[in-house]
Coordinates of C-alpha atoms (C1' of nucleotides) in Angstrom, one line a residue:
Chain E
X29 CA -76.4 -45.2 -61.0
X30 CA -76.1 -43.1 -64.1
X31 CA -79.0 -42.6 -65.7
X32 CA -79.9 -41.5 -69.1
X33 CA -81.1 -37.8 -70.0
X34 CA -79.5 -36.2 -67.2
X35 CA -78.0 -33.1 -69.1
X36 CA -80.5 -30.7 -69.0
X37 CA -81.6 -31.8 -65.2
X38 CA -77.7 -31.0 -64.0
X39 CA -77.9 -28.0 -66.3
X40 CA -80.7 -26.1 -64.8
X41 CA -79.6 -27.4 -61.2
X42 CA -76.1 -25.6 -61.6
X43 CA -77.8 -22.6 -63.1
X44 CA -80.2 -22.2 -59.9
X45 CA -77.0 -23.2 -57.6
X46 CA -75.2 -20.5 -59.5
X47 CA -77.9 -17.7 -59.0
X48 CA -78.2 -18.8 -55.3
X49 CA -74.2 -18.8 -54.6
X50 CA -73.9 -15.6 -56.4
X51 CA -76.7 -14.0 -54.2
X52 CA -74.9 -15.4 -51.0
X53 CA -71.4 -13.8 -52.0
X54 CA -73.0 -11.0 -52.9
X55 CA -70.4 -11.1 -56.3
X56 CA -68.8 -13.4 -59.0
X57 CA -66.3 -14.6 -56.4
X58 CA -67.9 -17.9 -56.5
X59 CA -66.2 -21.1 -56.7
X60 CA -67.3 -24.0 -59.2
X61 CA -66.8 -26.3 -56.4
X62 CA -69.4 -24.2 -54.3
X63 CA -71.6 -24.1 -57.1
X64 CA -71.5 -27.8 -58.1
X65 CA -71.6 -29.0 -54.2
X66 CA -74.9 -26.9 -53.8
X67 CA -76.3 -28.4 -57.0
X68 CA -75.3 -31.9 -55.8
X69 CA -72.6 -32.9 -57.8
X70 CA -68.8 -33.0 -58.3
X71 CA -67.0 -30.1 -59.9
X72 CA -65.9 -32.3 -62.6
X73 CA -69.5 -32.6 -63.3
X74 CA -70.2 -29.0 -63.7
X75 CA -66.9 -28.8 -66.1
X76 CA -68.4 -31.7 -68.1
X77 CA -71.4 -29.7 -68.7
X78 CA -70.6 -26.3 -69.0
X79 CA -66.9 -26.4 -69.9
X80 CA -66.1 -23.3 -67.7
X81 CA -66.9 -20.8 -65.1
X82 CA -67.8 -18.4 -67.5
X83 CA -70.3 -20.5 -69.6
X84 CA -71.5 -21.0 -66.1
X85 CA -72.4 -17.6 -65.5
X86 CA -73.7 -16.6 -68.7
X87 CA -75.9 -19.3 -68.7
X88 CA -77.1 -17.9 -65.3
X89 CA -77.7 -14.9 -66.5
X90 CA -79.7 -15.8 -69.6
X91 CA -81.9 -17.6 -67.1
X92 CA -82.4 -14.3 -64.7
X93 CA -83.0 -12.6 -68.0
X94 CA -85.6 -14.9 -69.1
X95 CA -87.4 -14.9 -66.0
X96 CA -87.7 -11.5 -66.3
X97 CA -88.9 -11.5 -70.1
X98 CA -91.3 -13.9 -69.1
X99 CA -92.8 -11.9 -66.3
X100 CA -93.4 -9.0 -68.8
X101 CA -94.6 -10.9 -71.8
X102 CA -97.2 -12.6 -68.9
X103 CA -98.2 -9.1 -67.6
X104 CA -98.1 -7.9 -70.7
X105 CA -100.8 -10.2 -72.6
X106 CA -103.7 -9.6 -70.0
X107 CA -104.1 -6.0 -70.1
X108 CA -105.4 -3.9 -73.1
X109 CA -105.0 -0.2 -73.0
X110 CA -101.6 1.8 -73.5
X111 CA -101.5 3.2 -70.1
X112 CA -102.4 0.0 -68.6
X113 CA -99.6 -1.6 -70.8
X114 CA -97.0 0.8 -69.2
X115 CA -98.2 0.1 -65.5
X116 CA -97.8 -3.3 -66.3
X117 CA -94.4 -3.4 -67.3
X118 CA -93.8 -1.1 -64.2
X119 CA -95.3 -3.7 -62.0
X120 CA -93.2 -6.4 -63.7
X121 CA -90.1 -4.7 -63.6
X122 CA -90.4 -3.7 -59.6
X123 CA -92.0 -7.0 -58.6
X124 CA -90.6 -8.5 -55.7
X125 CA -89.0 -11.7 -57.5
X126 CA -86.6 -8.8 -58.7
X127 CA -85.7 -7.5 -55.6
X128 CA -84.3 -10.8 -54.2
X129 CA -81.3 -10.6 -53.0
X130 CA -79.8 -13.4 -55.8
X131 CA -81.6 -11.3 -58.4
X132 CA -80.1 -8.2 -57.5
X133 CA -76.7 -9.5 -57.0
X134 CA -76.9 -11.3 -60.5
X135 CA -78.0 -7.7 -62.2
X136 CA -74.9 -5.9 -60.5
X137 CA -72.5 -8.5 -61.5
X138 CA -74.0 -8.6 -64.9
X139 CA -73.2 -4.9 -65.5
X140 CA -69.9 -5.6 -64.5
X141 CA -69.3 -8.6 -66.6
X142 CA -70.6 -6.5 -69.3
X143 CA -67.9 -4.6 -69.8
X144 CA -65.3 -7.0 -70.6
X145 CA -67.4 -10.3 -71.6
X146 CA -68.6 -9.9 -75.0
X147 CA -71.8 -12.4 -74.2
X148 CA -72.7 -10.5 -71.3
X149 CA -72.8 -7.4 -73.1
X150 CA -74.9 -8.7 -76.2
X151 CA -77.4 -10.2 -73.5
X152 CA -77.4 -6.7 -71.9
X153 CA -78.0 -5.2 -75.5
X154 CA -80.9 -7.3 -76.0
X155 CA -82.8 -6.9 -72.6
X156 CA -82.5 -3.1 -73.2
X157 CA -83.8 -3.2 -76.4
X158 CA -86.9 -5.2 -75.6
X159 CA -87.7 -2.8 -72.9
X160 CA -87.2 -0.1 -75.3
X161 CA -89.4 -1.8 -77.7
X162 CA -92.0 -2.2 -75.2
X163 CA -92.1 1.3 -73.8
X164 CA -92.3 2.5 -77.2
X165 CA -95.3 0.4 -78.3
X166 CA -96.9 1.2 -75.1
X167 CA -96.1 4.9 -75.6
X168 CA -97.0 5.7 -79.3
X169 CA -100.8 5.7 -79.0
X170 CA -100.3 8.1 -76.2
X171 CA -97.5 10.7 -77.3
X172 CA -96.9 9.7 -81.0
X173 CA -93.3 10.7 -82.2
X174 CA -92.0 11.3 -78.8
X175 CA -92.6 7.9 -77.9
X176 CA -88.9 6.7 -78.7
X177 CA -87.3 9.5 -77.0
X178 CA -89.6 9.4 -73.9
X179 CA -89.0 5.3 -73.7
X180 CA -85.3 5.8 -73.5
X181 CA -85.8 8.2 -70.6
X182 CA -88.2 5.5 -69.0
X183 CA -85.5 3.0 -69.5
X184 CA -83.0 4.3 -67.7
X185 CA -85.3 5.8 -65.0
X186 CA -86.2 2.2 -64.6
X187 CA -82.8 1.0 -64.2
X188 CA -81.9 3.9 -61.9
X189 CA -84.9 3.3 -59.9
X190 CA -84.1 -0.2 -59.5
X191 CA -80.3 0.3 -58.9
X192 CA -81.1 2.8 -55.7
X193 CA -84.0 0.7 -54.3
X194 CA -82.0 -2.3 -54.6
X195 CA -78.9 -0.8 -52.8
X196 CA -81.0 1.1 -50.7
X197 CA -80.9 1.5 -46.6
X198 CA -84.0 -0.1 -46.1
X199 CA -85.8 -3.1 -47.6
X200 CA -86.6 -2.8 -51.0
X201 CA -89.8 -1.6 -51.9
X202 CA -91.2 -2.0 -55.4
X203 CA -94.2 0.1 -54.8
X204 CA -92.4 3.1 -53.9
X205 CA -90.3 2.6 -57.3
X206 CA -93.6 2.2 -59.1
X207 CA -94.6 5.3 -57.7
X208 CA -91.6 7.3 -58.7
X209 CA -91.7 6.3 -62.0
X210 CA -95.4 7.0 -62.5
X211 CA -95.0 10.4 -61.7
X212 CA -92.2 10.7 -64.2
X213 CA -94.8 9.2 -66.8
X214 CA -97.3 11.8 -65.4
X215 CA -95.4 14.6 -66.4
X216 CA -94.1 13.6 -69.9
X217 CA -97.7 12.8 -70.8
X218 CA -99.0 16.1 -69.5
X219 CA -96.2 17.9 -71.3
X220 CA -97.6 15.9 -74.5
X221 CA -101.0 17.7 -74.2
X222 CA -99.9 20.9 -72.7
X223 CA -97.5 22.1 -75.1
Chain W
X23 CA -32.5 4.9 -50.0
X24 CA -35.7 5.4 -48.1
X25 CA -36.5 8.9 -47.6
X26 CA -38.8 10.4 -45.1
X27 CA -42.4 11.2 -45.2
X28 CA -43.2 8.4 -48.1
X29 CA -46.3 7.5 -46.7
X30 CA -48.7 9.9 -48.4
X31 CA -47.1 9.7 -51.5
X32 CA -47.1 5.9 -51.3
X33 CA -50.7 5.8 -50.7
X34 CA -51.7 8.0 -53.4
X35 CA -49.7 6.2 -56.0
X36 CA -51.3 2.9 -54.5
X37 CA -54.8 4.3 -54.7
X38 CA -54.2 5.8 -58.8
X39 CA -52.6 2.6 -59.5
X40 CA -55.9 0.5 -57.9
X41 CA -58.1 2.7 -60.1
X42 CA -56.1 2.1 -63.1
X43 CA -55.7 -1.9 -62.6
X44 CA -59.4 -1.9 -61.7
X45 CA -60.2 0.1 -65.2
X46 CA -58.0 -2.5 -66.7
X47 CA -59.1 -6.0 -65.3
X48 CA -62.9 -4.2 -65.5
X49 CA -63.5 -6.0 -62.1
X50 CA -61.8 -6.7 -58.6
X51 CA -60.3 -9.2 -59.5
X52 CA -56.8 -7.1 -59.5
X53 CA -54.0 -8.7 -57.5
X54 CA -52.1 -6.8 -54.8
X55 CA -49.1 -7.4 -56.7
X56 CA -50.3 -5.7 -59.8
X57 CA -51.4 -2.8 -58.0
X58 CA -48.1 -2.5 -56.3
X59 CA -46.1 -3.3 -59.7
X60 CA -48.0 -0.4 -61.4
X61 CA -47.6 1.8 -58.3
X62 CA -43.5 0.7 -58.0
X63 CA -43.1 -1.0 -55.0
X64 CA -43.4 -4.4 -53.7
X65 CA -46.4 -6.0 -52.8
X66 CA -45.2 -6.2 -49.0
X67 CA -45.0 -2.2 -49.0
X68 CA -48.5 -2.1 -50.0
X69 CA -49.7 -4.5 -47.3
X70 CA -47.5 -2.1 -44.7
X71 CA -49.5 0.9 -45.8
X72 CA -53.0 -0.2 -46.3
X73 CA -52.8 -3.3 -44.1
X74 CA -55.2 -5.5 -46.9
X75 CA -56.9 -5.3 -50.1
X76 CA -60.1 -4.2 -48.8
X77 CA -58.8 -1.2 -47.4
X78 CA -56.8 -0.4 -50.6
X79 CA -60.1 -0.9 -52.7
X80 CA -62.1 1.4 -50.5
X81 CA -59.4 4.0 -50.4
X82 CA -59.6 3.8 -54.2
X83 CA -63.5 4.4 -54.2
X84 CA -63.4 7.3 -51.5
X85 CA -60.7 9.0 -54.2
X86 CA -63.5 8.5 -57.0
X87 CA -65.9 10.1 -55.1
X88 CA -64.2 12.8 -53.6
X89 CA -62.9 13.6 -57.4
X90 CA -66.9 13.9 -58.2
X91 CA -67.7 15.6 -55.4
X92 CA -65.0 18.3 -56.1
X93 CA -66.0 18.5 -59.7
X94 CA -69.9 19.2 -58.9
X95 CA -68.7 21.7 -56.0
X96 CA -66.4 23.4 -58.7
X97 CA -69.1 24.1 -61.2
X98 CA -71.9 24.8 -58.4
X99 CA -69.5 27.8 -57.1
X100 CA -69.4 29.5 -60.5
X101 CA -73.0 29.7 -61.7
X102 CA -75.8 31.9 -60.2
X103 CA -79.6 30.7 -60.9
X104 CA -81.0 27.6 -60.0
X105 CA -81.9 26.4 -63.5
X106 CA -78.0 27.1 -64.1
X107 CA -77.2 25.0 -61.0
X108 CA -79.0 21.9 -62.3
X109 CA -77.2 22.2 -65.3
X110 CA -73.7 22.4 -63.5
X111 CA -74.5 19.6 -61.9
X112 CA -75.7 17.5 -64.9
X113 CA -72.6 18.6 -66.9
X114 CA -70.1 17.7 -63.7
X115 CA -72.2 14.3 -63.4
X116 CA -71.3 13.3 -67.3
X117 CA -68.3 15.2 -67.8
X118 CA -65.9 13.1 -70.0
X119 CA -63.9 12.2 -66.7
X120 CA -66.6 10.1 -65.3
X121 CA -66.7 8.1 -68.6
X122 CA -63.2 6.9 -68.8
X123 CA -63.1 3.6 -68.2
X124 CA -61.3 3.1 -65.4
X125 CA -63.8 5.5 -63.4
X126 CA -66.8 3.3 -65.0
X127 CA -65.5 0.3 -63.7
X128 CA -64.8 1.5 -60.3
X129 CA -68.5 2.7 -59.9
X130 CA -69.9 -0.7 -61.5
X131 CA -67.8 -2.5 -58.8
X132 CA -68.4 0.0 -56.2
X133 CA -72.4 -0.9 -56.4
X134 CA -71.7 -4.9 -56.0
X135 CA -69.1 -4.0 -53.2
X136 CA -71.8 -2.0 -51.5
X137 CA -74.1 -5.1 -51.4
X138 CA -71.7 -7.1 -48.6
X139 CA -69.4 -4.1 -47.6
X140 CA -70.7 -1.6 -45.0
X141 CA -68.2 0.7 -45.6
X142 CA -69.0 0.9 -49.4
X143 CA -72.4 1.1 -48.8
X144 CA -71.8 3.8 -46.3
X145 CA -69.9 5.8 -48.9
X146 CA -72.7 4.8 -51.4
X147 CA -75.4 6.4 -49.1
X148 CA -73.1 9.7 -48.7
X149 CA -72.9 10.4 -52.2
X150 CA -76.5 10.0 -53.0
X151 CA -77.4 12.3 -50.0
X152 CA -75.1 14.8 -51.5
X153 CA -76.5 14.4 -54.9
X154 CA -80.0 14.5 -53.5
X155 CA -79.1 17.9 -51.4
X156 CA -77.8 19.6 -54.3
X157 CA -80.5 18.7 -56.6
X158 CA -83.1 19.6 -54.0
X159 CA -81.5 23.0 -53.7
X160 CA -81.5 23.8 -56.9
X161 CA -85.2 22.9 -57.4
X162 CA -86.8 24.4 -54.5
X163 CA -86.9 27.9 -56.2
X164 CA -88.4 26.6 -59.5
X165 CA -91.1 23.9 -57.8
X166 CA -90.9 24.5 -54.1
X167 CA -92.6 21.6 -52.2
X168 CA -92.2 19.0 -55.0
X169 CA -88.3 19.8 -55.2
X170 CA -87.5 16.4 -53.0
X171 CA -89.8 14.0 -55.0
X172 CA -88.1 15.4 -58.2
X173 CA -84.8 15.5 -56.9
X174 CA -85.0 11.5 -56.1
X175 CA -86.2 10.6 -59.4
X176 CA -83.6 13.1 -61.2
X177 CA -80.9 11.4 -59.1
X178 CA -82.2 7.9 -60.0
X179 CA -82.4 9.0 -63.5
X180 CA -78.4 10.3 -63.5
X181 CA -77.6 7.1 -62.4
X182 CA -79.7 5.1 -64.8
X183 CA -78.4 7.1 -67.7
X184 CA -75.1 7.0 -66.8
X185 CA -75.2 3.1 -66.5
X186 CA -76.5 3.0 -69.8
X187 CA -74.5 5.4 -71.6
X188 CA -71.3 3.8 -69.9
X189 CA -72.4 0.1 -71.1
X190 CA -73.8 1.0 -74.4
X191 CA -72.6 -0.2 -77.5
X192 CA -70.7 3.1 -78.5
X193 CA -68.6 5.5 -77.1
X194 CA -70.3 7.1 -74.2
X195 CA -71.4 10.8 -75.2
X196 CA -72.1 12.8 -72.0
X197 CA -73.9 15.4 -74.4
X198 CA -76.3 12.9 -75.3
X199 CA -77.0 12.0 -71.7
X200 CA -77.3 15.8 -70.3
X201 CA -80.1 16.3 -73.6
X202 CA -82.1 13.3 -72.1
X203 CA -82.1 14.6 -68.5
X204 CA -82.9 17.9 -69.8
X205 CA -85.8 16.8 -71.6
X206 CA -87.2 15.1 -68.2
X207 CA -86.4 18.2 -66.1
X208 CA -88.1 20.5 -68.9
X209 CA -91.4 17.9 -68.3
X210 CA -91.4 18.3 -64.8
X211 CA -90.9 22.0 -64.7
X212 CA -93.6 22.4 -67.5
X213 CA -95.7 20.2 -65.2
X214 CA -95.7 22.7 -62.3
X215 CA -96.5 25.7 -63.9
X216 CA -99.0 23.9 -66.1
X217 CA -101.0 22.2 -63.6
Chain T
dA5 C1' -71.4 -60.8 -75.3
dA6 C1' -69.0 -57.5 -76.6
dG7 C1' -68.6 -52.5 -77.6
dT8 C1' -70.5 -47.9 -77.1
dT9 C1' -72.3 -44.0 -75.2
dT10 C1' -73.6 -41.1 -71.1
dA11 C1' -72.7 -40.1 -66.1
dT12 C1' -69.9 -39.8 -62.6
dT13 C1' -66.0 -38.8 -59.2
dG14 C1' -61.8 -38.7 -56.3
dA15 C1' -57.7 -37.5 -57.2
dC16 C1' -54.0 -34.3 -59.1
dC17 C1' -51.4 -30.5 -61.3
dC18 C1' -50.4 -26.2 -61.9
dG19 C1' -50.8 -21.8 -61.0
dT20 C1' -52.2 -17.7 -57.9
dC21 C1' -52.4 -14.7 -54.5
dA22 C1' -52.8 -12.6 -49.9
dA23 C1' -50.6 -12.0 -46.3
dT24 C1' -46.0 -12.8 -43.1
dC25 C1' -41.4 -12.2 -42.0
dA26 C1' -36.7 -11.5 -41.3
dA27 C1' -33.6 -8.5 -42.8
dC28 C1' -31.5 -4.6 -44.4
dA29 C1' -30.9 0.8 -45.2
dA30 C1' -31.3 5.6 -43.8
dA31 C1' -32.5 9.2 -41.6
dA32 C1' -33.9 11.1 -36.6
dA33 C1' -33.1 11.1 -31.8
dA34 C1' -30.8 10.1 -27.7
Chain K
dT1 C1' -22.5 6.8 -31.1
dT2 C1' -26.2 4.2 -29.9
dT3 C1' -30.8 3.5 -30.4
dT4 C1' -35.0 4.2 -32.3
dT5 C1' -38.3 5.0 -36.0
dT6 C1' -39.4 5.1 -40.4
dG7 C1' -39.0 2.7 -45.4
dT8 C1' -38.3 -1.3 -48.2
dT9 C1' -37.9 -5.7 -49.9
dG10 C1' -37.0 -10.8 -51.4
dA11 C1' -38.5 -14.9 -50.1
dT12 C1' -41.7 -17.9 -48.1
dT13 C1' -45.9 -19.9 -46.6
dG14 C1' -50.3 -21.7 -46.4
dA15 C1' -54.0 -22.1 -48.7
dC16 C1' -57.3 -22.1 -52.6
dG17 C1' -59.4 -22.6 -57.1
dG18 C1' -59.9 -23.7 -62.2
dG19 C1' -59.3 -27.5 -65.1
dT20 C1' -57.9 -32.2 -66.7
dC21 C1' -57.8 -37.1 -66.3
dA22 C1' -58.1 -41.9 -65.4
dA23 C1' -61.0 -45.1 -63.9
dT24 C1' -65.8 -46.5 -62.6
dA25 C1' -70.5 -47.8 -63.9
dA26 C1' -74.7 -47.8 -65.9
dA27 C1' -77.7 -47.9 -69.7
dC28 C1' -78.3 -48.4 -75.0
dT29 C1' -76.8 -51.0 -79.3
dT30 C1' -75.7 -54.4 -82.1

DNA sequence: AAGTTTATTGACCCGTCAATCAACAAAAAA
DNA sequence: TTTTTTGTTGATTGACGGGTCAATAAACTT
């Protein structure tokens, strides 16, 4: 009973199923069969629409990234002042959604993939550049020329804190992460006015 | 021509071969056969000494971690003042050895493994606790009670900077990483004396 | 009605891989 | 010297996984 216009539906179903399965496995050791089954179709169909396993993974990564991007954009377009913009970025970066098991697993494996798969590396560069740009714009009114450097550090700090929070012993707590990064921000802003 | 006392030799050969192969593959998609071949023995022997693939991986991770620990200890035992101790930790953390492809790959896959393999998670916790302890001890004379909090941030920053440097576009540059972290340190120390 | 495009699958092929085992070799112990 | 321990491997196995393909069926076109 093939209905027409199935392609986008199947593709998104596969992408979502892929993220879930990566979360379950904690790695990319996920078979096309598992993904297809969870998405409610045959393995052959998954191959038909994506052409191969790697393409499925990349589509899933793109999806994760676009979700995060949307969250940041959404948070940014509401608030006004530069300081509030920074907080909005932090809030979006450490939102509970980003600490779900599937998302954490996707990110970690994304890093692994970025070593060898050019597509993944490009995607990662896009994410980092966007974060850098957002942070720099928000920082510029506060610290002027020092903005790019601080933004770089801030971006790295966000990644590092995320890593530790996600792999830490207890349940991930976004608030603790935000608090920690805000303390760094306070130090940098203070330095600007003090020196 | 079996000589006696082969076990430690074979085991270290396997561990080193494992790290090399992980670096080559960029992932844990490495067969016992590849590892054994590089180590100059049969797959059966690898199984004989380690009992299974996961045990080989964990041994390799332990090796990476112990190398890093030794590097830090070595750097620490030479210098005197608290500020110099901090720099020593940074220097060891961002030494060229840590940016070799195999080491980067081992770390990234270590993170992935830590999600699901308890042994890997424990190992990671040990590393983080040791770093935290080293940093706190070095920071205490400089900023007193604020030391633990700043150490946590510093640890996260080190991980984050490492990640970006290792996955960045160009060749990894430890000096840039050190410079970035030192800028953060300056801000935090300045804050302490300024407020 | 005949032909084309889209959707879909079960079955299959080919390769790979972790793990096992039987067997052999040399040194050490008895 | 016989036995046991240690070292070592080739061959095998059992399972699995990615990818292909032929075949089927519904919808759309002419």
